[in-house]
Amino acid sequence: MANAQDITAPLASAAKHAAAAVDRLSARIAPAPEAIPELWSALEADPKTSFHQSRAWVEAWTKTTGANLNVVTLEHNGVPFAVLPLEIEQRGGLSIARFAGTAHSNENTGLIDTKQLTKIGQVSAKQLATTLTKAGLSADIVLFDKMTPETAGQPPFSGLPRVFHQNPSFQLPLFTDFSEVLAQINGKRRRKKFRVSERRLEAMGGYRHITGDSDAEALLLLDAFLEQKPARLTAQGLPNVFADAGIRAFLRTLATNRNVDGQPALELHGIELAGGDHAGRIISVAGLTVKDRHVTCQFGSIDETVAADVSAGELLFYLMIERASASGHKVFDFGVGDQLYKRSWCPQRTELVDCYVPLNLKGRLAAPLISGMIRLKRTIKTSPALHRVAARLRGLTVEKARPAAETD
């Protein structure tokens, strides 16, 4: 597990690229993926490319949130080797370019032609800044966040200053034999918890594991999530990150965007009560994305007003992971954020990296503040005492802001 030491300097491992010099770096900027459909499709097909740089994700985000999208194509000696779908946000008078939709993503990679990388040397921050500025990227600083160390260690990111991201992500390796999966995480205890949940639900009239196989079913599950999650966030003193109509429309677009085989970009799962006084009530929901045998849990929620003692969220994870294993998937990724339930399921932890490149004087002045804030958040999150204090202060802030929000 990586430490929280300062990693502001470029990665030393990038030296392996130094033998090949960067001859000529150039960039082109387009307003949408439609400008480079063949290149995008070819790079997206690489198993190492994150779902969060897929056309489905980027186009849904842009169309529903109105994001200012800049599709940057980087070229080495005229040959494209990277596509970076960036949105430009205004924050306190600062223009920040980030991966499109990164506020709700779990891992970013960009779209990289890995076959070209052996021909490319380390791209320095100055070279990349000059190239992006010359191409017309209207930002003060670019922040490439939530990247694995492997991704951050290759061009065009390897020569950039960086810090550890404030949160790690958690993964569970999968095998076709589900008992092998459970053996990694105390299978006997996990099976016992599953049986206890099932018995309690059977006493209430039973349950069904339902999926969004049709658009109507998917939207029913998504609506349940959008009702359950805000209630949970409020109880925890957290702001509702799904309150914006554009974010909700983004999720609905993903849930109903299906490929030629009928598979949605966002796969919805839920636990529905089958009988009793609350028959038909959905008590747990999760949204998954799947790319190249890599399953990522994008979100989850539970309804604690009904059957609070059945551990509906744990039950749903058990069933989804069992199904993913049987389908031949290789990884179940619980995504970004250090939470106890993720630790209990996952033997693997990935420390993510944020790289940044200032494009002008304003960006250079802001860079230490941005990196310092990321370090501060990480320090708070890794210190139980500081985290408790921050949670109390955050709860007070949310409580004070709520009456104003309700009048909007």
mmCIF file of C-alpha atoms in Angstrom:
data_model
loop_
_atom_site.group_PDB
_atom_site.id
_atom_site.type_symbol
_atom_site.label_atom_id
_atom_site.label_comp_id
_atom_site.label_asym_id
_atom_site.label_seq_id
_atom_site.Cartn_x
_atom_site.Cartn_y
_atom_site.Cartn_z
ATOM 1 C CA MET A 1 0.000 0.000 0.000
ATOM 2 C CA ALA A 2 1.346 3.388 -0.959
ATOM 3 C CA ASN A 3 2.217 5.942 1.693
ATOM 4 C CA ALA A 4 1.019 9.523 1.853
ATOM 5 C CA GLN A 5 4.466 10.937 1.224
ATOM 6 C CA ASP A 6 4.996 13.916 -1.066
ATOM 7 C CA ILE A 7 5.079 12.823 -4.696
ATOM 8 C CA THR A 8 4.963 16.279 -6.234
ATOM 9 C CA ALA A 9 7.844 15.466 -8.579
ATOM 10 C CA PRO A 10 7.332 13.363 -11.738
ATOM 11 C CA LEU A 11 7.566 9.608 -11.262
ATOM 12 C CA ALA A 12 11.068 8.184 -11.423
ATOM 13 C CA SER A 13 9.698 5.135 -13.231
ATOM 14 C CA ALA A 14 9.081 7.369 -16.221
ATOM 15 C CA ALA A 15 12.806 7.114 -16.954
ATOM 16 C CA LYS A 16 12.117 3.975 -18.955
ATOM 17 C CA HIS A 17 10.636 6.237 -21.621
ATOM 18 C CA ALA A 18 13.643 8.569 -21.678
ATOM 19 C CA ALA A 19 15.547 6.624 -24.317
ATOM 20 C CA ALA A 20 13.087 7.773 -26.951
ATOM 21 C CA ALA A 21 13.158 11.549 -27.309
ATOM 22 C CA VAL A 22 10.028 13.625 -27.767
ATOM 23 C CA ASP A 23 10.570 15.005 -31.248
ATOM 24 C CA ARG A 24 7.449 17.036 -31.969
ATOM 25 C CA LEU A 25 4.411 17.197 -29.732
ATOM 26 C CA SER A 26 1.241 18.767 -31.093
ATOM 27 C CA ALA A 27 -2.445 18.845 -30.220
ATOM 28 C CA ARG A 28 -5.810 19.340 -31.846
ATOM 29 C CA ILE A 29 -9.037 20.241 -30.038
ATOM 30 C CA ALA A 30 -12.535 19.196 -31.106
ATOM 31 C CA PRO A 31 -15.886 19.962 -29.439
ATOM 32 C CA ALA A 32 -17.201 16.390 -29.395
ATOM 33 C CA PRO A 33 -16.237 12.715 -29.890
ATOM 34 C CA GLU A 34 -18.022 12.725 -33.261
ATOM 35 C CA ALA A 35 -15.021 14.599 -34.680
ATOM 36 C CA ILE A 36 -12.742 11.560 -34.260
ATOM 37 C CA PRO A 37 -15.036 8.494 -34.196
ATOM 38 C CA GLU A 38 -12.583 5.920 -35.576
ATOM 39 C CA LEU A 39 -9.682 6.984 -33.361
ATOM 40 C CA TRP A 40 -11.892 7.133 -30.273
ATOM 41 C CA SER A 41 -13.370 3.686 -30.925
ATOM 42 C CA ALA A 42 -9.942 2.156 -31.484
ATOM 43 C CA LEU A 43 -8.501 3.571 -28.253
ATOM 44 C CA GLU A 44 -11.622 2.852 -26.204
ATOM 45 C CA ALA A 45 -11.363 -0.810 -27.220
ATOM 46 C CA ASP A 46 -8.105 -1.141 -25.263
ATOM 47 C CA PRO A 47 -8.906 -3.124 -22.084
ATOM 48 C CA LYS A 48 -6.844 -0.623 -20.069
ATOM 49 C CA THR A 49 -9.084 2.297 -21.040
ATOM 50 C CA SER A 50 -11.494 3.190 -18.255
ATOM 51 C CA PHE A 51 -15.239 3.143 -18.830
ATOM 52 C CA HIS A 52 -15.190 6.767 -17.695
ATOM 53 C CA GLN A 53 -13.487 7.731 -20.956
ATOM 54 C CA SER A 54 -15.987 5.806 -23.080
ATOM 55 C CA ARG A 55 -18.150 7.659 -25.582
ATOM 56 C CA ALA A 56 -21.227 6.523 -23.660
ATOM 57 C CA TRP A 57 -19.997 8.238 -20.489
ATOM 58 C CA VAL A 58 -18.599 11.398 -22.096
ATOM 59 C CA GLU A 59 -21.526 12.025 -24.434
ATOM 60 C CA ALA A 60 -24.124 11.397 -21.731
ATOM 61 C CA TRP A 61 -22.318 13.759 -19.363
ATOM 62 C CA THR A 62 -21.919 16.527 -21.928
ATOM 63 C CA LYS A 63 -25.472 16.385 -23.257
ATOM 64 C CA THR A 64 -27.186 16.348 -19.868
ATOM 65 C CA THR A 65 -25.015 18.716 -17.840
ATOM 66 C CA GLY A 66 -24.033 21.219 -20.524
ATOM 67 C CA ALA A 67 -20.349 20.700 -19.753
ATOM 68 C CA ASN A 68 -17.846 22.704 -21.804
ATOM 69 C CA LEU A 69 -16.184 19.750 -23.546
ATOM 70 C CA ASN A 70 -12.774 19.949 -25.200
ATOM 71 C CA VAL A 71 -11.642 16.719 -26.868
ATOM 72 C CA VAL A 72 -7.857 17.007 -27.000
ATOM 73 C CA THR A 73 -5.932 14.764 -29.399
ATOM 74 C CA LEU A 74 -2.196 14.643 -28.698
ATOM 75 C CA GLU A 75 0.133 13.747 -31.559
ATOM 76 C CA HIS A 76 3.772 12.697 -31.675
ATOM 77 C CA ASN A 77 5.354 13.615 -35.001
ATOM 78 C CA GLY A 78 1.855 13.900 -36.462
ATOM 79 C CA VAL A 79 0.681 10.493 -35.207
ATOM 80 C CA PRO A 80 -2.142 10.520 -32.612
ATOM 81 C CA PHE A 81 -1.273 8.720 -29.378
ATOM 82 C CA ALA A 82 -3.721 10.111 -26.807
ATOM 83 C CA VAL A 83 -7.238 11.490 -26.620
ATOM 84 C CA LEU A 84 -8.137 13.483 -23.507
ATOM 85 C CA PRO A 85 -11.845 14.368 -23.134
ATOM 86 C CA LEU A 86 -11.707 17.415 -20.860
ATOM 87 C CA GLU A 87 -14.386 19.697 -19.478
ATOM 88 C CA ILE A 88 -13.534 23.221 -18.351
ATOM 89 C CA GLU A 89 -15.004 24.432 -15.073
ATOM 90 C CA GLN A 90 -14.902 27.884 -13.508
ATOM 91 C CA ARG A 91 -14.027 27.892 -9.812
ATOM 92 C CA GLY A 92 -13.391 31.122 -7.959
ATOM 93 C CA GLY A 93 -12.154 32.886 -11.066
ATOM 94 C CA LEU A 94 -9.961 29.925 -12.070
ATOM 95 C CA SER A 95 -10.512 27.860 -15.226
ATOM 96 C CA ILE A 96 -9.781 24.191 -14.501
ATOM 97 C CA ALA A 97 -9.738 21.501 -17.191
ATOM 98 C CA ARG A 98 -10.552 18.009 -15.902
ATOM 99 C CA PHE A 99 -11.675 14.683 -17.316
ATOM 100 C CA ALA A 100 -15.322 14.962 -18.350
ATOM 101 C CA GLY A 101 -17.612 13.765 -15.575
ATOM 102 C CA THR A 102 -14.765 13.111 -13.162
ATOM 103 C CA ALA A 103 -16.858 14.385 -10.241
ATOM 104 C CA HIS A 104 -18.805 11.116 -10.500
ATOM 105 C CA SER A 105 -16.114 8.802 -11.901
ATOM 106 C CA ASN A 106 -14.040 6.147 -10.141
ATOM 107 C CA GLU A 107 -10.911 5.911 -12.304
ATOM 108 C CA ASN A 108 -9.557 7.891 -15.242
ATOM 109 C CA THR A 109 -7.057 6.778 -17.859
ATOM 110 C CA GLY A 110 -7.584 8.986 -20.864
ATOM 111 C CA LEU A 111 -7.589 7.151 -24.179
ATOM 112 C CA ILE A 112 -4.003 6.110 -24.892
ATOM 113 C CA ASP A 113 -2.466 4.232 -27.824
ATOM 114 C CA THR A 114 -0.133 2.070 -25.753
ATOM 115 C CA LYS A 115 1.560 0.738 -28.891
ATOM 116 C CA GLN A 116 2.872 4.231 -29.629
ATOM 117 C CA LEU A 117 4.355 4.833 -26.185
ATOM 118 C CA THR A 118 7.671 3.090 -26.876
ATOM 119 C CA LYS A 119 8.355 5.774 -29.496
ATOM 120 C CA ILE A 120 7.624 8.646 -27.123
ATOM 121 C CA GLY A 121 9.906 10.000 -24.444
ATOM 122 C CA GLN A 122 8.802 11.591 -21.202
ATOM 123 C CA VAL A 123 6.585 14.593 -21.882
ATOM 124 C CA SER A 124 7.528 17.397 -19.502
ATOM 125 C CA ALA A 125 4.981 19.666 -17.866
ATOM 126 C CA LYS A 126 6.382 22.594 -19.841
ATOM 127 C CA GLN A 127 6.085 20.733 -23.161
ATOM 128 C CA LEU A 128 2.518 19.672 -22.459
ATOM 129 C CA ALA A 129 1.531 23.146 -21.253
ATOM 130 C CA THR A 130 3.010 24.777 -24.355
ATOM 131 C CA THR A 131 1.291 22.263 -26.630
ATOM 132 C CA LEU A 132 -2.133 22.625 -25.013
ATOM 133 C CA THR A 133 -1.898 26.413 -24.955
ATOM 134 C CA LYS A 134 -0.863 26.552 -28.607
ATOM 135 C CA ALA A 135 -3.821 24.308 -29.501
ATOM 136 C CA GLY A 136 -6.177 26.774 -27.811
ATOM 137 C CA LEU A 137 -7.195 25.052 -24.580
ATOM 138 C CA SER A 138 -8.812 27.891 -22.616
ATOM 139 C CA ALA A 139 -7.882 26.849 -19.089
ATOM 140 C CA ASP A 140 -5.500 28.063 -16.408
ATOM 141 C CA ILE A 141 -4.586 24.581 -15.191
ATOM 142 C CA VAL A 142 -5.317 20.966 -16.151
ATOM 143 C CA LEU A 143 -5.971 18.405 -13.419
ATOM 144 C CA PHE A 144 -5.772 14.735 -14.395
ATOM 145 C CA ASP A 145 -7.233 13.039 -11.337
ATOM 146 C CA LYS A 146 -8.066 9.521 -10.098
ATOM 147 C CA MET A 147 -5.412 7.734 -12.141
ATOM 148 C CA THR A 148 -3.701 4.502 -11.161
ATOM 149 C CA PRO A 149 0.087 4.728 -10.686
ATOM 150 C CA GLU A 150 0.461 2.656 -13.861
ATOM 151 C CA THR A 151 -1.507 5.169 -15.919
ATOM 152 C CA ALA A 152 0.235 8.149 -14.319
ATOM 153 C CA GLY A 153 3.604 6.557 -15.077
ATOM 154 C CA GLN A 154 3.239 6.706 -18.856
ATOM 155 C CA PRO A 155 3.110 9.566 -21.395
ATOM 156 C CA PRO A 156 1.586 12.091 -21.489
ATOM 157 C CA PHE A 157 1.308 12.062 -17.672
ATOM 158 C CA SER A 158 4.681 10.676 -16.545
ATOM 159 C CA GLY A 159 6.511 14.025 -16.549
ATOM 160 C CA LEU A 160 3.880 15.933 -14.587
ATOM 161 C CA PRO A 161 3.888 16.935 -10.903
ATOM 162 C CA ARG A 162 1.485 14.882 -8.845
ATOM 163 C CA VAL A 163 -0.014 14.101 -5.451
ATOM 164 C CA PHE A 164 -1.847 11.083 -4.125
ATOM 165 C CA HIS A 165 -5.595 11.402 -4.589
ATOM 166 C CA GLN A 166 -7.535 12.015 -1.393
ATOM 167 C CA ASN A 167 -9.198 8.579 -1.586
ATOM 168 C CA PRO A 168 -8.041 5.076 -2.591
ATOM 169 C CA SER A 169 -10.180 2.603 -4.519
ATOM 170 C CA PHE A 170 -10.921 -1.028 -3.660
ATOM 171 C CA GLN A 171 -11.054 -4.173 -5.795
ATOM 172 C CA LEU A 172 -12.133 -7.811 -5.437
ATOM 173 C CA PRO A 173 -10.551 -10.294 -7.913
ATOM 174 C CA LEU A 174 -13.118 -12.674 -9.417
ATOM 175 C CA PHE A 175 -12.954 -16.337 -10.410
ATOM 176 C CA THR A 176 -15.523 -18.574 -12.084
ATOM 177 C CA ASP A 177 -15.580 -20.674 -8.916
ATOM 178 C CA PHE A 178 -17.389 -18.397 -6.468
ATOM 179 C CA SER A 179 -15.938 -20.271 -3.502
ATOM 180 C CA GLU A 180 -12.489 -19.057 -4.605
ATOM 181 C CA VAL A 181 -13.768 -15.492 -4.563
ATOM 182 C CA LEU A 182 -15.155 -15.850 -1.054
ATOM 183 C CA ALA A 183 -12.000 -17.587 0.156
ATOM 184 C CA GLN A 184 -10.181 -14.244 -0.207
ATOM 185 C CA ILE A 185 -12.494 -12.541 2.298
ATOM 186 C CA ASN A 186 -13.437 -15.087 4.990
ATOM 187 C CA GLY A 187 -15.930 -17.098 2.953
ATOM 188 C CA LYS A 188 -17.453 -18.912 5.927
ATOM 189 C CA ARG A 189 -18.440 -15.661 7.639
ATOM 190 C CA ARG A 190 -19.676 -14.138 4.380
ATOM 191 C CA ARG A 191 -21.934 -17.129 3.624
ATOM 192 C CA LYS A 192 -23.311 -17.051 7.172
ATOM 193 C CA LYS A 193 -24.253 -13.364 6.843
ATOM 194 C CA PHE A 194 -25.921 -14.108 3.514
ATOM 195 C CA ARG A 195 -28.018 -16.939 5.007
ATOM 196 C CA VAL A 196 -29.052 -14.757 7.956
ATOM 197 C CA SER A 197 -30.219 -12.015 5.576
ATOM 198 C CA GLU A 198 -32.157 -14.510 3.484
ATOM 199 C CA ARG A 199 -33.897 -16.025 6.524
ATOM 200 C CA ARG A 200 -34.972 -12.616 7.785
ATOM 201 C CA LEU A 201 -36.318 -11.660 4.377
ATOM 202 C CA GLU A 202 -38.138 -14.973 3.982
ATOM 203 C CA ALA A 203 -39.862 -14.280 7.296
ATOM 204 C CA MET A 204 -41.103 -11.016 5.774
ATOM 205 C CA GLY A 205 -42.505 -12.720 2.676
ATOM 206 C CA GLY A 206 -39.375 -13.274 0.602
ATOM 207 C CA TYR A 207 -37.403 -11.158 -1.838
ATOM 208 C CA ARG A 208 -36.381 -10.908 -5.478
ATOM 209 C CA HIS A 209 -33.079 -9.847 -7.033
ATOM 210 C CA ILE A 210 -34.296 -7.623 -9.863
ATOM 211 C CA THR A 211 -32.375 -6.014 -12.731
ATOM 212 C CA GLY A 212 -33.102 -3.213 -15.178
ATOM 213 C CA ASP A 213 -33.574 -5.448 -18.208
ATOM 214 C CA SER A 214 -35.907 -2.931 -19.843
ATOM 215 C CA ASP A 215 -35.755 0.849 -19.799
ATOM 216 C CA ALA A 216 -38.860 0.985 -17.612
ATOM 217 C CA GLU A 217 -37.345 -1.438 -15.085
ATOM 218 C CA ALA A 218 -34.036 0.418 -15.108
ATOM 219 C CA LEU A 219 -35.696 3.781 -14.476
ATOM 220 C CA LEU A 220 -37.815 2.289 -11.686
ATOM 221 C CA LEU A 221 -34.643 1.141 -9.930
ATOM 222 C CA LEU A 222 -32.861 4.428 -10.600
ATOM 223 C CA ASP A 223 -35.786 6.408 -9.182
ATOM 224 C CA ALA A 224 -35.631 4.258 -6.050
ATOM 225 C CA PHE A 225 -31.931 5.040 -5.738
ATOM 226 C CA LEU A 226 -32.522 8.774 -6.217
ATOM 227 C CA GLU A 227 -35.052 8.627 -3.381
ATOM 228 C CA GLN A 228 -32.980 6.468 -1.022
ATOM 229 C CA LYS A 229 -29.564 8.059 -1.436
ATOM 230 C CA PRO A 230 -30.451 11.673 -0.567
ATOM 231 C CA ALA A 231 -32.161 10.454 2.612
ATOM 232 C CA ARG A 232 -29.018 8.549 3.562
ATOM 233 C CA LEU A 233 -26.762 11.519 2.777
ATOM 234 C CA THR A 234 -28.925 13.837 4.860
ATOM 235 C CA ALA A 235 -28.770 11.427 7.798
ATOM 236 C CA GLN A 236 -24.967 11.455 7.518
ATOM 237 C CA GLY A 237 -24.774 15.247 7.325
ATOM 238 C CA LEU A 238 -23.571 15.135 3.721
ATOM 239 C CA PRO A 239 -24.703 17.269 0.774
ATOM 240 C CA ASN A 240 -26.877 15.619 -1.870
ATOM 241 C CA VAL A 241 -24.532 15.258 -4.848
ATOM 242 C CA PHE A 242 -27.436 13.974 -6.958
ATOM 243 C CA ALA A 243 -29.671 17.009 -6.405
ATOM 244 C CA ASP A 244 -28.846 18.676 -9.721
ATOM 245 C CA ALA A 245 -31.321 17.852 -12.486
ATOM 246 C CA GLY A 246 -28.450 17.445 -14.936
ATOM 247 C CA ILE A 247 -26.834 14.726 -12.801
ATOM 248 C CA ARG A 248 -30.102 12.804 -12.572
ATOM 249 C CA ALA A 249 -30.585 13.134 -16.331
ATOM 250 C CA PHE A 250 -27.018 11.889 -16.835
ATOM 251 C CA LEU A 251 -27.741 8.717 -14.861
ATOM 252 C CA ARG A 252 -31.031 8.157 -16.683
ATOM 253 C CA THR A 253 -29.274 8.523 -20.024
ATOM 254 C CA LEU A 254 -26.670 5.917 -19.067
ATOM 255 C CA ALA A 255 -29.341 3.553 -17.743
ATOM 256 C CA THR A 256 -31.275 3.635 -21.020
ATOM 257 C CA ASN A 257 -28.313 3.757 -23.422
ATOM 258 C CA ARG A 258 -28.164 0.184 -24.739
ATOM 259 C CA ASN A 259 -25.761 -1.437 -27.186
ATOM 260 C CA VAL A 260 -26.767 -3.713 -30.065
ATOM 261 C CA ASP A 261 -27.071 -6.621 -27.622
ATOM 262 C CA GLY A 262 -29.436 -4.671 -25.393
ATOM 263 C CA GLN A 263 -26.888 -4.203 -22.609
ATOM 264 C CA PRO A 264 -27.155 -0.806 -20.900
ATOM 265 C CA ALA A 265 -24.167 1.421 -20.219
ATOM 266 C CA LEU A 266 -25.341 1.518 -16.589
ATOM 267 C CA GLU A 267 -26.648 -1.781 -15.227
ATOM 268 C CA LEU A 268 -29.201 -1.434 -12.401
ATOM 269 C CA HIS A 269 -29.723 -4.068 -9.701
ATOM 270 C CA GLY A 270 -32.046 -4.128 -6.715
ATOM 271 C CA ILE A 271 -33.569 -6.139 -3.891
ATOM 272 C CA GLU A 272 -37.379 -6.080 -3.965
ATOM 273 C CA LEU A 273 -39.613 -7.421 -1.213
ATOM 274 C CA ALA A 274 -41.787 -10.203 -2.649
ATOM 275 C CA GLY A 275 -44.522 -10.427 -0.018
ATOM 276 C CA GLY A 276 -45.838 -9.165 3.263
ATOM 277 C CA ASP A 277 -46.977 -5.655 4.126
ATOM 278 C CA HIS A 278 -44.320 -4.056 1.933
ATOM 279 C CA ALA A 279 -44.522 -6.278 -1.160
ATOM 280 C CA GLY A 280 -42.976 -4.560 -4.168
ATOM 281 C CA ARG A 281 -40.847 -2.212 -2.060
ATOM 282 C CA ILE A 282 -37.270 -1.852 -3.322
ATOM 283 C CA ILE A 283 -34.949 -1.852 -0.304
ATOM 284 C CA SER A 284 -31.525 -1.756 -1.975
ATOM 285 C CA VAL A 285 -30.176 -0.507 -5.310
ATOM 286 C CA ALA A 286 -26.796 -0.553 -7.043
ATOM 287 C CA GLY A 287 -25.553 0.705 -10.404
ATOM 288 C CA LEU A 288 -22.780 -1.154 -12.228
ATOM 289 C CA THR A 289 -20.735 -0.539 -15.353
ATOM 290 C CA VAL A 290 -18.851 -3.283 -17.164
ATOM 291 C CA LYS A 291 -15.885 -2.923 -19.495
ATOM 292 C CA ASP A 292 -13.569 -5.716 -20.602
ATOM 293 C CA ARG A 293 -14.463 -8.025 -17.700
ATOM 294 C CA HIS A 294 -13.977 -5.178 -15.192
ATOM 295 C CA VAL A 295 -17.135 -4.501 -13.185
ATOM 296 C CA THR A 296 -17.334 -1.186 -11.331
ATOM 297 C CA CYS A 297 -19.944 -0.299 -8.734
ATOM 298 C CA GLN A 298 -20.810 3.310 -9.508
ATOM 299 C CA PHE A 299 -23.236 3.791 -6.634
ATOM 300 C CA GLY A 300 -25.441 2.023 -4.125
ATOM 301 C CA SER A 301 -28.226 2.785 -1.667
ATOM 302 C CA ILE A 302 -30.452 1.170 0.940
ATOM 303 C CA ASP A 303 -33.879 1.936 2.385
ATOM 304 C CA GLU A 304 -33.470 1.756 6.144
ATOM 305 C CA THR A 305 -37.123 2.522 6.863
ATOM 306 C CA VAL A 306 -38.078 -1.055 5.959
ATOM 307 C CA ALA A 307 -36.226 -4.258 6.914
ATOM 308 C CA ALA A 308 -33.352 -2.324 8.450
ATOM 309 C CA ASP A 309 -31.898 -5.451 10.068
ATOM 310 C CA VAL A 310 -31.561 -7.588 6.929
ATOM 311 C CA SER A 311 -28.353 -5.962 5.591
ATOM 312 C CA ALA A 312 -29.955 -5.483 2.180
ATOM 313 C CA GLY A 313 -26.889 -3.773 0.742
ATOM 314 C CA GLU A 314 -24.590 -6.647 1.710
ATOM 315 C CA LEU A 315 -27.094 -9.146 0.322
ATOM 316 C CA LEU A 316 -27.228 -7.322 -3.000
ATOM 317 C CA PHE A 317 -23.428 -7.179 -3.258
ATOM 318 C CA TYR A 318 -23.222 -10.914 -2.584
ATOM 319 C CA LEU A 319 -25.696 -11.663 -5.382
ATOM 320 C CA MET A 320 -24.112 -9.239 -7.870
ATOM 321 C CA ILE A 321 -20.605 -10.549 -7.218
ATOM 322 C CA GLU A 322 -21.803 -14.146 -7.529
ATOM 323 C CA ARG A 323 -23.403 -13.320 -10.879
ATOM 324 C CA ALA A 324 -20.320 -11.433 -12.095
ATOM 325 C CA SER A 325 -18.116 -14.417 -11.224
ATOM 326 C CA ALA A 326 -20.388 -16.832 -13.078
ATOM 327 C CA SER A 327 -20.302 -14.493 -16.105
ATOM 328 C CA GLY A 328 -16.512 -14.733 -16.313
ATOM 329 C CA HIS A 329 -15.677 -11.210 -15.182
ATOM 330 C CA LYS A 330 -12.239 -10.690 -13.646
ATOM 331 C CA VAL A 331 -12.618 -7.815 -11.177
ATOM 332 C CA PHE A 332 -15.405 -6.332 -9.082
ATOM 333 C CA ASP A 333 -14.333 -2.767 -8.372
ATOM 334 C CA PHE A 334 -15.989 -1.025 -5.429
ATOM 335 C CA GLY A 335 -14.684 2.319 -6.658
ATOM 336 C CA VAL A 336 -13.242 5.360 -4.926
ATOM 337 C CA GLY A 337 -13.763 6.004 -1.225
ATOM 338 C CA ASP A 338 -12.483 4.356 1.939
ATOM 339 C CA GLN A 339 -15.453 2.754 3.679
ATOM 340 C CA LEU A 340 -15.653 -0.238 6.007
ATOM 341 C CA TYR A 341 -17.909 -2.313 3.772
ATOM 342 C CA LYS A 342 -15.420 -1.938 0.904
ATOM 343 C CA ARG A 343 -12.545 -3.036 3.118
ATOM 344 C CA SER A 344 -14.559 -6.061 4.224
ATOM 345 C CA TRP A 345 -15.116 -7.173 0.625
ATOM 346 C CA CYS A 346 -11.803 -6.254 -0.975
ATOM 347 C CA PRO A 347 -8.315 -7.736 -0.552
ATOM 348 C CA GLN A 348 -6.895 -5.147 -2.961
ATOM 349 C CA ARG A 349 -6.494 -1.410 -2.405
ATOM 350 C CA THR A 350 -5.259 1.012 -5.083
ATOM 351 C CA GLU A 351 -3.757 4.390 -4.220
ATOM 352 C CA LEU A 352 -4.800 6.769 -6.983
ATOM 353 C CA VAL A 353 -2.782 9.700 -8.298
ATOM 354 C CA ASP A 354 -3.691 13.252 -9.353
ATOM 355 C CA CYS A 355 -1.378 14.913 -11.906
ATOM 356 C CA TYR A 356 -1.580 18.560 -12.870
ATOM 357 C CA VAL A 357 -0.101 20.984 -15.377
ATOM 358 C CA PRO A 358 -0.449 24.799 -15.114
ATOM 359 C CA LEU A 359 -0.940 26.554 -18.453
ATOM 360 C CA ASN A 360 -0.313 30.170 -17.422
ATOM 361 C CA LEU A 361 0.702 32.396 -14.514
ATOM 362 C CA LYS A 362 -2.678 32.113 -12.824
ATOM 363 C CA GLY A 363 -2.437 28.329 -13.061
ATOM 364 C CA ARG A 364 1.093 28.318 -11.664
ATOM 365 C CA LEU A 365 -0.016 30.405 -8.693
ATOM 366 C CA ALA A 366 -3.013 28.144 -8.090
ATOM 367 C CA ALA A 367 -1.144 24.832 -8.418
ATOM 368 C CA PRO A 368 0.309 24.795 -4.864
ATOM 369 C CA LEU A 369 -3.113 25.650 -3.442
ATOM 370 C CA ILE A 370 -4.847 22.877 -5.399
ATOM 371 C CA SER A 371 -2.245 20.234 -4.549
ATOM 372 C CA GLY A 372 -2.186 21.431 -0.936
ATOM 373 C CA MET A 373 -5.958 21.096 -0.650
ATOM 374 C CA ILE A 374 -5.802 17.542 -2.018
ATOM 375 C CA ARG A 375 -3.128 16.668 0.564
ATOM 376 C CA LEU A 376 -5.186 18.247 3.336
ATOM 377 C CA LYS A 377 -8.282 16.259 2.381
ATOM 378 C CA ARG A 378 -6.224 13.072 2.301
ATOM 379 C CA THR A 379 -4.762 13.839 5.734
ATOM 380 C CA ILE A 380 -8.235 14.415 7.166
ATOM 381 C CA LYS A 381 -9.628 11.252 5.617
ATOM 382 C CA THR A 382 -6.762 9.104 6.910
ATOM 383 C CA SER A 383 -6.983 10.502 10.460
ATOM 384 C CA PRO A 384 -10.014 9.180 12.398
ATOM 385 C CA ALA A 385 -9.937 12.121 14.826
ATOM 386 C CA LEU A 386 -9.711 14.782 12.105
ATOM 387 C CA HIS A 387 -12.317 12.961 10.043
ATOM 388 C CA ARG A 388 -14.796 13.041 12.939
ATOM 389 C CA VAL A 389 -14.250 16.782 13.439
ATOM 390 C CA ALA A 390 -14.669 17.446 9.707
ATOM 391 C CA ALA A 391 -17.842 15.343 9.625
ATOM 392 C CA ARG A 392 -19.365 17.338 12.494
ATOM 393 C CA LEU A 393 -18.507 20.661 10.842
ATOM 394 C CA ARG A 394 -19.824 19.429 7.501
ATOM 395 C CA GLY A 395 -23.061 18.321 9.133
ATOM 396 C CA LEU A 396 -23.554 21.771 10.645
ATOM 397 C CA THR A 397 -22.885 23.409 7.274
ATOM 398 C CA VAL A 398 -25.371 21.165 5.474
ATOM 399 C CA GLU A 399 -28.005 21.735 8.178
ATOM 400 C CA LYS A 400 -27.642 25.522 7.914
ATOM 401 C CA ALA A 401 -27.833 25.422 4.124
ATOM 402 C CA ARG A 402 -30.896 23.150 3.957
ATOM 403 C CA PRO A 403 -33.675 25.733 4.553
ATOM 404 C CA ALA A 404 -32.316 27.957 1.782
ATOM 405 C CA ALA A 405 -32.084 24.998 -0.591
ATOM 406 C CA GLU A 406 -35.667 23.961 0.156
ATOM 407 C CA THR A 407 -36.972 27.364 -0.906
ATOM 408 C CA ASP A 408 -35.313 27.223 -4.322
#
